[in-house]
Amino acid sequence: MKEKSSFKIDLGDITKHNVGQLKRLNTVIFPVMYNDKFYKDVLDLGELAQLVYFNDIIVGAVCCRVEKGGPPQNPGSVQQSLPSAGFRDKNQKKLYIMTLGCLPRYRRLGVGTKMLDHVFKLCEKIADIEAVYLHVQLGNDSALEFYKKHGFQVTSTVDGYYKRIEPSAAYVLEKVINGVTVAD
């Protein structure tokens, strides 16, 4: 393969014309199946949901949502539900990374970093985002290493987070934005 610097990595909107590509990518990249409502809702997220192109080939995607007052009870839903642990109060805002992944052949080429950089830029644009967080399945050591390299910390473990895969537990990883401290 070529040197990293000769690669062209771009982000693009998810539209009704390419949402099928996102669905196919997610079935290859993730052990979790997302329902049709997830893909319908992603179409309304704008910059929060992007495909990633490597030399004009779709190789991955990132999908996020802004949460206020706590993570949702249903992790597969784009819509916010009741507040829960990890938020200082109902007005605190965090950016939740629902999915961030790329095809195995394109890993370690800067694709994931490009998507995370996009997430961090979104945090600068969206008022009052205090942190970015996500779930990583126990045993996914390469993802855990990637996020730690980018300043995320494990803040908790959720047993039974995943319903149809093993291990069913997930780490909650969080990165503080704008110097605000992570709530205990």
XYZ file of N, CA, C and O in Angstrom:
736
model
N 0.833 -1.201 0.000
C 0.000 0.000 0.000
C 0.871 1.255 0.000
O 2.025 1.221 0.398
N 0.287 2.350 -0.374
C 0.985 3.634 -0.427
C 1.189 4.197 0.971
O 0.655 3.689 1.938
N 1.961 5.270 1.048
C 2.120 5.981 2.312
C 0.821 6.682 2.670
O 0.054 7.072 1.801
N 0.598 6.855 3.993
C -0.629 7.501 4.480
C -0.900 8.837 3.798
O -2.012 9.148 3.455
N 0.138 9.644 3.612
C -0.050 11.002 3.112
C -0.595 11.044 1.680
O -1.126 12.052 1.255
N -0.477 9.952 0.926
C -0.968 9.969 -0.452
C -2.434 9.541 -0.555
O -2.990 9.511 -1.636
N -3.050 9.211 0.570
C -4.447 8.822 0.577
C -5.342 10.043 0.687
O -5.011 11.007 1.357
N -6.504 9.954 0.068
C -7.507 11.003 0.167
C -8.662 10.460 0.999
O -9.297 9.475 0.613
N -8.905 11.080 2.153
C -9.987 10.654 3.029
C -10.956 11.817 3.180
O -10.565 12.898 3.613
N -12.203 11.580 2.793
C -13.227 12.617 2.844
C -14.464 12.100 3.560
O -14.700 10.884 3.620
N -15.270 13.028 4.049
C -16.555 12.699 4.658
C -17.667 13.221 3.762
O -17.496 14.234 3.073
N -18.815 12.527 3.802
C -19.957 12.968 3.012
C -21.260 12.646 3.724
O -21.330 11.724 4.546
N -22.291 13.400 3.395
C -23.598 13.232 4.028
C -24.204 11.875 3.707
O -23.987 11.303 2.633
N -25.019 11.405 4.635
C -25.827 10.218 4.406
C -27.189 10.707 3.909
O -27.816 11.562 4.534
N -27.585 10.192 2.770
C -28.837 10.610 2.134
C -29.708 9.377 1.861
O -29.260 8.237 2.021
N -30.923 9.630 1.397
C -31.807 8.511 1.056
C -31.224 7.679 -0.086
O -31.569 6.512 -0.252
N -30.304 8.267 -0.859
C -29.706 7.568 -1.990
C -28.543 6.670 -1.592
O -28.192 5.759 -2.335
N -27.918 6.928 -0.426
C -26.773 6.110 -0.029
C -26.920 5.464 1.351
O -25.989 4.821 1.830
N -28.084 5.606 1.987
C -28.280 5.009 3.306
C -28.161 3.486 3.249
O -27.758 2.850 4.223
N -28.461 2.908 2.108
C -28.276 1.465 1.934
C -26.814 1.063 2.070
O -26.503 -0.024 2.579
N -25.923 1.920 1.613
C -24.484 1.674 1.775
C -24.111 1.641 3.259
O -23.327 0.804 3.690
N -24.680 2.577 4.027
C -24.432 2.603 5.472
C -24.907 1.297 6.109
O -24.202 0.706 6.928
N -26.078 0.852 5.713
C -26.632 -0.383 6.273
C -25.719 -1.569 5.969
O -25.418 -2.387 6.845
N -25.241 -1.665 4.746
C -24.321 -2.753 4.375
C -23.009 -2.668 5.138
O -22.492 -3.673 5.617
N -22.480 -1.457 5.263
C -21.242 -1.270 6.032
C -21.417 -1.734 7.471
O -20.581 -2.462 8.009
N -22.493 -1.290 8.100
C -22.710 -1.625 9.504
C -22.842 -3.130 9.722
O -22.384 -3.650 10.739
N -23.449 -3.845 8.774
C -23.579 -5.297 8.942
C -22.220 -5.992 8.843
O -22.022 -7.042 9.464
N -21.288 -5.407 8.111
C -19.946 -5.981 7.989
C -19.062 -5.580 9.172
O -18.298 -6.388 9.690
N -19.175 -4.326 9.617
C -18.266 -3.783 10.624
C -18.651 -4.158 12.051
O -17.781 -4.455 12.869
N -19.941 -4.147 12.360
C -20.392 -4.306 13.746
C -21.107 -5.634 13.971
O -21.813 -6.109 13.086
N -20.972 -6.185 15.186
C -21.680 -7.430 15.506
C -23.154 -7.196 15.874
O -23.875 -8.146 16.129
N -23.574 -5.946 15.897
C -24.938 -5.566 16.275
C -25.722 -5.233 15.014
O -25.210 -4.581 14.110
N -26.972 -5.659 14.968
C -27.848 -5.319 13.843
C -28.699 -4.113 14.247
O -29.342 -4.138 15.299
N -28.702 -3.087 13.418
C -29.499 -1.895 13.677
C -30.813 -2.003 12.911
O -30.834 -2.445 11.762
N -31.894 -1.550 13.538
C -33.210 -1.682 12.917
C -33.452 -0.586 11.870
O -32.689 0.368 11.759
N -34.526 -0.737 11.120
C -34.843 0.209 10.047
C -35.075 1.619 10.578
O -34.748 2.600 9.898
N -35.628 1.730 11.773
C -35.853 3.049 12.375
C -34.526 3.786 12.571
O -34.441 4.994 12.357
N -33.469 3.074 12.966
C -32.146 3.683 13.115
C -31.744 4.366 11.806
O -31.343 5.528 11.795
N -31.875 3.649 10.698
C -31.453 4.199 9.400
C -32.362 5.326 8.941
O -31.893 6.299 8.339
N -33.631 5.243 9.231
C -34.551 6.330 8.908
C -34.181 7.586 9.703
O -34.108 8.683 9.155
N -33.912 7.416 10.995
C -33.558 8.549 11.850
C -32.208 9.168 11.476
O -32.020 10.379 11.580
N -31.279 8.337 11.027
C -29.944 8.832 10.644
C -30.052 9.867 9.526
O -29.264 10.807 9.463
N -31.053 9.719 8.671
C -31.214 10.653 7.552
C -31.474 12.084 8.021
O -31.240 13.028 7.274
N -31.946 12.254 9.248
C -32.246 13.588 9.783
C -31.120 14.169 10.629
O -31.278 15.245 11.200
N -29.981 13.494 10.705
C -28.908 13.933 11.606
C -27.931 14.934 10.983
O -27.123 15.515 11.702
N -27.976 15.112 9.684
C -27.064 16.074 9.044
C -25.605 15.727 9.296
O -25.184 14.588 9.085
N -24.841 16.707 9.772
C -23.405 16.513 9.997
C -23.084 15.469 11.060
O -21.959 14.994 11.150
N -24.069 15.121 11.870
C -23.842 14.133 12.923
C -23.717 12.707 12.378
O -23.301 11.807 13.097
N -24.074 12.502 11.126
C -23.951 11.195 10.481
C -23.257 11.378 9.139
O -23.769 12.089 8.269
N -22.112 10.749 8.987
C -21.314 10.928 7.780
C -20.740 9.593 7.302
O -20.329 8.759 8.112
N -20.708 9.427 5.991
C -19.953 8.333 5.391
C -18.520 8.788 5.231
O -18.259 9.986 5.074
N -17.596 7.854 5.253
C -16.197 8.210 5.029
C -15.731 7.524 3.744
O -16.021 6.349 3.504
N -15.053 8.309 2.911
C -14.564 7.856 1.616
C -13.046 7.794 1.651
O -12.389 8.748 2.072
N -12.511 6.692 1.196
C -11.065 6.514 1.079
C -10.768 6.440 -0.413
O -11.170 5.484 -1.083
N -10.107 7.468 -0.942
C -9.887 7.562 -2.392
C -11.195 7.324 -3.155
O -11.260 6.542 -4.100
N -12.251 7.996 -2.702
C -13.579 7.987 -3.334
C -14.358 6.671 -3.187
O -15.391 6.493 -3.826
N -13.888 5.764 -2.325
C -14.598 4.507 -2.053
C -15.162 4.595 -0.641
O -14.440 4.928 0.302
N -16.453 4.283 -0.471
C -17.049 4.304 0.872
C -16.469 3.149 1.679
O -16.585 1.982 1.288
N -15.831 3.494 2.815
C -15.170 2.462 3.628
C -15.617 2.482 5.091
O -15.213 1.619 5.869
N -16.431 3.460 5.472
C -16.857 3.524 6.867
C -17.859 4.638 7.080
O -18.279 5.306 6.139
N -18.212 4.810 8.366
C -19.187 5.841 8.710
C -19.107 6.151 10.196
O -18.641 5.342 11.000
N -19.591 7.350 10.517
C -19.744 7.762 11.914
C -21.149 8.334 12.070
O -21.593 9.114 11.234
N -21.834 7.902 13.125
C -23.178 8.398 13.423
C -23.235 8.780 14.896
O -22.918 7.962 15.763
N -23.632 10.024 15.164
C -23.675 10.550 16.527
C -25.036 11.177 16.802
O -25.819 11.396 15.893
N -25.257 11.488 18.058
C -26.434 12.263 18.442
C -26.068 13.086 19.667
O -25.196 12.709 20.456
N -26.752 14.210 19.829
C -26.584 15.047 21.010
C -27.575 14.551 22.049
O -28.751 14.361 21.747
N -27.074 14.337 23.256
C -27.935 13.891 24.353
C -27.902 14.926 25.466
O -26.869 15.486 25.770
N -29.052 15.126 26.030
C -29.192 16.098 27.115
C -29.759 15.375 28.327
O -30.831 14.774 28.239
N -29.017 15.406 29.412
C -29.520 14.843 30.652
C -29.341 13.370 30.845
O -29.756 12.841 31.846
N -28.701 12.666 29.931
C -28.426 11.262 30.171
C -28.535 10.405 28.942
O -29.226 10.759 28.002
N -27.815 9.283 28.953
C -27.881 8.383 27.812
C -29.245 7.712 27.727
O -29.934 7.581 28.732
N -29.643 7.291 26.533
C -30.955 6.690 26.369
C -31.014 5.301 26.976
O -30.008 4.630 27.123
N -32.204 4.863 27.291
C -32.404 3.508 27.790
C -32.293 2.503 26.642
O -31.975 1.362 26.846
N -32.578 2.938 25.415
C -32.516 2.078 24.244
C -31.362 2.533 23.367
O -31.475 3.501 22.639
N -30.204 1.823 23.399
C -29.038 2.272 22.653
C -29.210 2.264 21.150
O -28.493 2.952 20.453
N -30.182 1.534 20.596
C -30.396 1.486 19.161
C -31.246 2.624 18.634
O -31.422 2.759 17.450
N -31.742 3.476 19.517
C -32.620 4.561 19.105
C -31.843 5.854 18.956
O -30.997 6.171 19.769
N -32.143 6.591 17.916
C -31.511 7.894 17.721
C -32.165 8.925 18.638
O -31.568 9.915 19.025
N -33.404 8.683 19.036
C -34.141 9.638 19.860
C -33.697 9.537 21.320
O -33.426 8.461 21.819
N -33.655 10.647 22.018
C -33.282 10.705 23.427
C -34.438 10.256 24.301
O -35.579 10.586 24.038
N -34.141 9.485 25.332
C -35.189 9.096 26.267
C -34.838 9.599 27.667
O -34.237 10.646 27.811
N -35.164 8.840 28.680
C -35.027 9.298 30.058
C -33.576 9.481 30.490
O -32.712 8.709 30.096
N -33.297 10.473 31.355
C -31.941 10.653 31.872
C -31.521 9.454 32.716
O -32.340 8.802 33.333
N -30.220 9.171 32.727
C -29.699 8.121 33.590
C -28.294 8.484 34.044
O -27.834 9.595 33.829
N -27.611 7.548 34.659
C -26.320 7.812 35.302
C -25.297 8.400 34.336
O -25.344 8.168 33.140
N -24.336 9.135 34.876
C -23.248 9.683 34.086
C -23.410 11.141 33.708
O -22.507 11.750 33.169
N -24.555 11.736 33.990
C -24.787 13.140 33.703
C -24.963 13.881 35.016
O -25.619 13.396 35.925
N -24.356 15.045 35.098
C -24.460 15.852 36.316
C -25.895 16.297 36.577
O -26.369 16.284 37.697
N -26.568 16.732 35.508
C -27.939 17.213 35.656
C -28.657 17.114 34.311
O -28.055 16.766 33.307
N -29.934 17.431 34.306
C -30.741 17.274 33.096
C -30.372 18.244 31.991
O -30.780 18.060 30.846
N -29.591 19.286 32.296
C -29.206 20.258 31.275
C -27.841 19.977 30.649
O -27.463 20.632 29.693
N -27.112 19.031 31.203
C -25.803 18.710 30.651
C -25.970 18.073 29.267
O -26.884 17.269 29.051
N -25.080 18.446 28.320
C -25.140 17.894 26.972
C -23.849 17.135 26.670
O -22.762 17.604 26.969
N -24.042 15.966 26.078
C -22.920 15.158 25.607
C -23.210 14.724 24.179
O -24.369 14.644 23.764
N -22.147 14.457 23.460
C -22.282 13.898 22.119
C -22.036 12.402 22.237
O -20.996 11.980 22.744
N -23.016 11.608 21.828
C -22.904 10.162 21.893
C -22.557 9.616 20.520
O -23.257 9.901 19.535
N -21.482 8.847 20.436
C -21.106 8.189 19.189
C -21.846 6.855 19.140
O -21.522 5.924 19.874
N -22.871 6.795 18.298
C -23.654 5.559 18.153
C -22.848 4.505 17.406
O -22.814 3.340 17.809
N -22.239 4.924 16.293
C -21.375 4.031 15.507
C -20.210 4.838 14.967
O -20.354 6.015 14.609
N -19.063 4.215 14.929
C -17.883 4.764 14.278
C -17.055 3.558 13.877
O -16.584 2.818 14.744
N -16.944 3.329 12.585
C -16.188 2.161 12.150
C -15.853 2.220 10.683
O -16.473 2.952 9.914
N -14.835 1.420 10.321
C -14.477 1.307 8.910
C -14.121 -0.143 8.605
O -13.860 -0.947 9.509
N -14.149 -0.464 7.340
C -13.837 -1.811 6.905
C -12.428 -2.195 7.343
O -11.513 -1.354 7.330
N -12.218 -3.464 7.736
C -10.920 -3.887 8.279
C -9.718 -3.550 7.396
O -8.675 -3.140 7.894
N -9.861 -3.655 6.104
C -8.744 -3.389 5.184
C -8.247 -1.937 5.272
O -7.115 -1.635 4.914
N -9.120 -1.029 5.732
C -8.785 0.396 5.743
C -8.437 0.911 7.142
O -8.308 2.113 7.341
N -8.288 0.019 8.088
C -7.927 0.427 9.447
C -6.442 0.740 9.508
O -5.644 0.226 8.736
N -6.093 1.601 10.445
C -4.705 2.040 10.663
C -4.149 2.858 9.491
O -2.956 2.910 9.261
N -5.067 3.497 8.766
C -4.670 4.362 7.660
C -5.162 5.798 7.866
O -5.117 6.598 6.941
N -5.665 6.099 9.050
C -6.122 7.450 9.352
C -7.613 7.664 9.186
O -8.110 8.767 9.424
N -8.341 6.629 8.791
C -9.777 6.769 8.554
C -10.517 7.029 9.870
O -11.342 7.942 9.973
N -10.237 6.233 10.887
C -10.876 6.417 12.190
C -10.545 7.765 12.801
O -11.420 8.435 13.364
N -9.299 8.171 12.680
C -8.879 9.476 13.204
C -9.605 10.605 12.485
O -10.032 11.574 13.115
N -9.800 10.469 11.186
C -10.542 11.478 10.410
C -11.975 11.589 10.937
O -12.503 12.697 11.113
N -12.604 10.445 11.236
C -13.969 10.478 11.759
C -14.004 11.092 13.151
O -14.894 11.901 13.447
N -13.048 10.739 14.010
C -13.013 11.333 15.352
C -12.753 12.826 15.287
O -13.344 13.596 16.044
N -11.866 13.251 14.398
C -11.623 14.694 14.233
C -12.918 15.408 13.852
O -13.194 16.509 14.331
N -13.709 14.778 13.010
C -15.008 15.348 12.639
C -15.902 15.480 13.873
O -16.541 16.519 14.077
N -15.929 14.445 14.708
C -16.725 14.466 15.939
C -16.270 15.617 16.832
O -17.094 16.371 17.366
N -14.967 15.787 16.993
C -14.456 16.850 17.860
C -14.779 18.236 17.301
O -15.073 19.166 18.056
N -14.762 18.374 15.981
C -15.148 19.651 15.365
C -16.628 19.939 15.586
O -17.014 21.088 15.797
N -17.449 18.901 15.553
C -18.872 19.079 15.849
C -19.049 19.620 17.265
O -19.905 20.476 17.508
N -18.239 19.129 18.182
C -18.328 19.581 19.577
C -18.002 21.062 19.705
O -18.550 21.748 20.574
N -17.134 21.565 18.850
C -16.813 22.994 18.852
C -17.986 23.807 18.312
O -18.220 24.926 18.753
N -18.728 23.251 17.353
C -19.832 23.961 16.718
C -21.115 23.942 17.537
O -21.917 24.859 17.469
N -21.335 22.860 18.284
C -22.574 22.693 19.040
C -22.358 23.259 20.444
O -21.457 22.839 21.157
N -23.190 24.199 20.833
C -23.027 24.872 22.125
C -23.164 23.901 23.290
O -24.027 23.021 23.295
N -22.298 24.091 24.275
C -22.408 23.441 25.583
C -22.197 21.934 25.609
O -22.626 21.277 26.556
N -21.534 21.360 24.612
C -21.190 19.937 24.693
C -20.061 19.802 25.708
O -19.027 20.443 25.597
N -20.285 18.992 26.723
C -19.299 18.827 27.792
C -18.415 17.607 27.611
O -17.327 17.551 28.178
N -18.887 16.611 26.864
C -18.104 15.395 26.688
C -18.620 14.620 25.477
O -19.736 14.831 25.010
N -17.777 13.717 25.012
C -18.135 12.760 23.971
C -18.038 11.392 24.622
O -17.096 11.124 25.364
N -19.022 10.529 24.356
C -18.915 9.183 24.916
C -19.460 8.143 23.958
O -20.121 8.473 22.970
N -19.145 6.885 24.233
C -19.558 5.771 23.405
C -19.437 4.476 24.191
O -18.878 4.463 25.303
N -19.949 3.410 23.626
C -19.824 2.079 24.206
C -18.889 1.252 23.326
O -18.953 1.346 22.099
N -18.052 0.430 23.977
C -17.167 -0.500 23.281
C -17.337 -1.867 23.929
O -17.233 -1.989 25.150
N -17.579 -2.867 23.122
C -17.776 -4.219 23.636
C -16.516 -4.730 24.326
O -15.395 -4.539 23.824
N -16.694 -5.358 25.494
C -15.571 -6.001 26.167
C -14.927 -6.986 25.197
O -15.636 -7.690 24.470
N -13.630 -7.002 25.181
C -12.913 -7.885 24.269
C -12.508 -7.212 22.975
O -11.684 -7.747 22.235
N -13.044 -6.032 22.677
C -12.664 -5.298 21.465
C -11.460 -4.425 21.813
O -11.560 -3.203 21.925
N -10.331 -5.095 21.994
C -9.125 -4.414 22.458
C -8.590 -3.386 21.463
O -8.060 -2.357 21.867
N -8.743 -3.650 20.162
C -8.232 -2.677 19.181
C -9.036 -1.376 19.244
O -8.456 -0.289 19.156
N -10.359 -1.457 19.427
C -11.176 -0.241 19.560
C -10.832 0.483 20.862
O -10.686 1.707 20.879
N -10.676 -0.274 21.930
C -10.333 0.317 23.220
C -9.007 1.073 23.131
O -8.898 2.223 23.576
N -8.021 0.459 22.502
C -6.710 1.102 22.319
C -6.830 2.373 21.465
O -6.247 3.401 21.777
N -7.605 2.295 20.383
C -7.806 3.443 19.494
C -8.385 4.629 20.252
O -7.874 5.747 20.168
N -9.454 4.407 20.992
C -10.102 5.509 21.707
C -9.232 6.058 22.833
O -9.172 7.271 23.036
N -8.521 5.197 23.531
C -7.619 5.669 24.588
C -6.512 6.534 23.993
O -6.128 7.545 24.576
N -6.016 6.136 22.822
C -4.984 6.923 22.127
C -5.484 8.332 21.801
O -4.712 9.276 21.727
N -6.786 8.480 21.653
C -7.394 9.771 21.321
C -8.003 10.475 22.535
O -8.833 11.372 22.384
N -7.576 10.062 23.733
C -7.946 10.795 24.942
C -9.191 10.330 25.668
O -9.618 10.973 26.619
N -9.787 9.226 25.249
C -10.957 8.693 25.946
C -10.515 7.879 27.153
O -9.434 7.284 27.144
N -11.355 7.860 28.167
C -11.106 7.061 29.361
C -12.301 6.159 29.614
O -13.447 6.552 29.371
N -12.019 4.968 30.156
C -13.103 4.079 30.559
C -13.705 4.650 31.836
O -12.995 4.872 32.815
N -15.003 4.931 31.819
C -15.660 5.501 33.002
C -16.534 4.484 33.721
O -16.834 4.665 34.896
N -16.962 3.427 33.012
C -17.756 2.384 33.664
C -17.867 1.191 32.727
O -17.448 1.233 31.572
N -18.469 0.139 33.257
C -18.784 -1.052 32.475
C -20.265 -1.344 32.654
O -20.777 -1.262 33.776
N -20.941 -1.661 31.569
C -22.375 -1.955 31.618
C -22.569 -3.431 31.286
O -22.331 -3.854 30.147
N -22.971 -4.218 32.280
C -23.278 -5.630 32.052
C -24.583 -5.735 31.276
O -25.518 -4.982 31.507
N -24.623 -6.672 30.327
C -25.845 -6.905 29.576
C -26.213 -5.800 28.604
O -27.362 -5.708 28.174
N -25.258 -4.959 28.226
C -25.546 -3.863 27.296
C -26.020 -4.406 25.944
O -26.973 -3.916 25.358
N -25.315 -5.421 25.445
C -25.691 -6.035 24.176
C -26.614 -7.211 24.454
O -26.369 -8.005 25.358
N -27.667 -7.331 23.681
C -28.694 -8.340 23.952
C -28.469 -9.661 23.227
O -28.844 -10.699 23.717
N -27.866 -9.649 22.061
C -27.777 -10.878 21.267
C -26.355 -11.279 20.906
O -26.160 -12.089 19.992
N -25.365 -10.709 21.578
C -23.975 -11.068 21.284
C -23.222 -11.288 22.594
O -23.617 -10.797 23.643
N -22.120 -12.019 22.488
C -21.258 -12.266 23.644
C -19.861 -11.769 23.314
O -19.393 -11.955 22.193
N -19.158 -11.184 24.266
C -19.682 -10.831 25.580
C -20.723 -9.724 25.478
O -20.663 -8.875 24.592
N -21.663 -9.747 26.400
C -22.770 -8.792 26.356
C -22.446 -7.480 27.069
O -23.193 -6.520 26.960
N -21.324 -7.437 27.774
C -20.939 -6.226 28.514
C -20.212 -5.246 27.602
O -19.608 -5.623 26.594
N -20.288 -3.964 27.976
C -19.623 -2.905 27.218
C -18.950 -1.937 28.176
O -19.456 -1.673 29.263
N -17.813 -1.431 27.744
C -17.180 -0.313 28.440
C -17.886 0.959 28.002
O -18.287 1.081 26.844
N -17.994 1.919 28.906
C -18.395 3.273 28.543
C -17.105 4.076 28.529
O -16.391 4.132 29.527
N -16.785 4.657 27.381
C -15.611 5.502 27.244
C -16.067 6.935 27.059
O -17.062 7.188 26.377
N -15.332 7.858 27.668
C -15.716 9.263 27.591
C -14.480 10.129 27.463
O -13.431 9.820 28.018
N -14.632 11.198 26.705
C -13.591 12.216 26.591
C -14.211 13.552 26.924
O -15.232 13.943 26.365
N -13.575 14.239 27.863
C -14.041 15.557 28.285
C -13.708 16.578 27.202
O -12.645 16.545 26.587
N -14.645 17.490 26.973
C -14.482 18.536 25.960
C -14.425 19.892 26.687
O -15.132 20.109 27.654
N -13.594 20.767 26.187
C -13.490 22.138 26.721
C -13.154 22.209 28.208
O -13.638 23.077 28.921
N -12.350 21.261 28.700
C -11.857 21.328 30.070
C -12.868 21.084 31.157
O -12.580 21.245 32.324
N -14.083 20.666 30.820
C -15.089 20.361 31.830
C -14.761 18.979 32.384
O -14.377 18.085 31.638
N -14.896 18.794 33.679
C -14.554 17.502 34.268
C -15.691 16.519 34.109
O -16.861 16.872 34.106
N -15.330 15.241 33.984
C -16.300 14.166 33.855
C -17.007 13.976 35.185
O -16.383 13.932 36.232
N -18.320 13.880 35.146
C -19.112 13.680 36.371
C -18.906 12.274 36.891
O -18.790 11.329 36.118
N -18.865 12.121 38.190
C -18.725 10.775 38.806
C -20.067 10.139 38.974
O -21.050 10.745 39.189
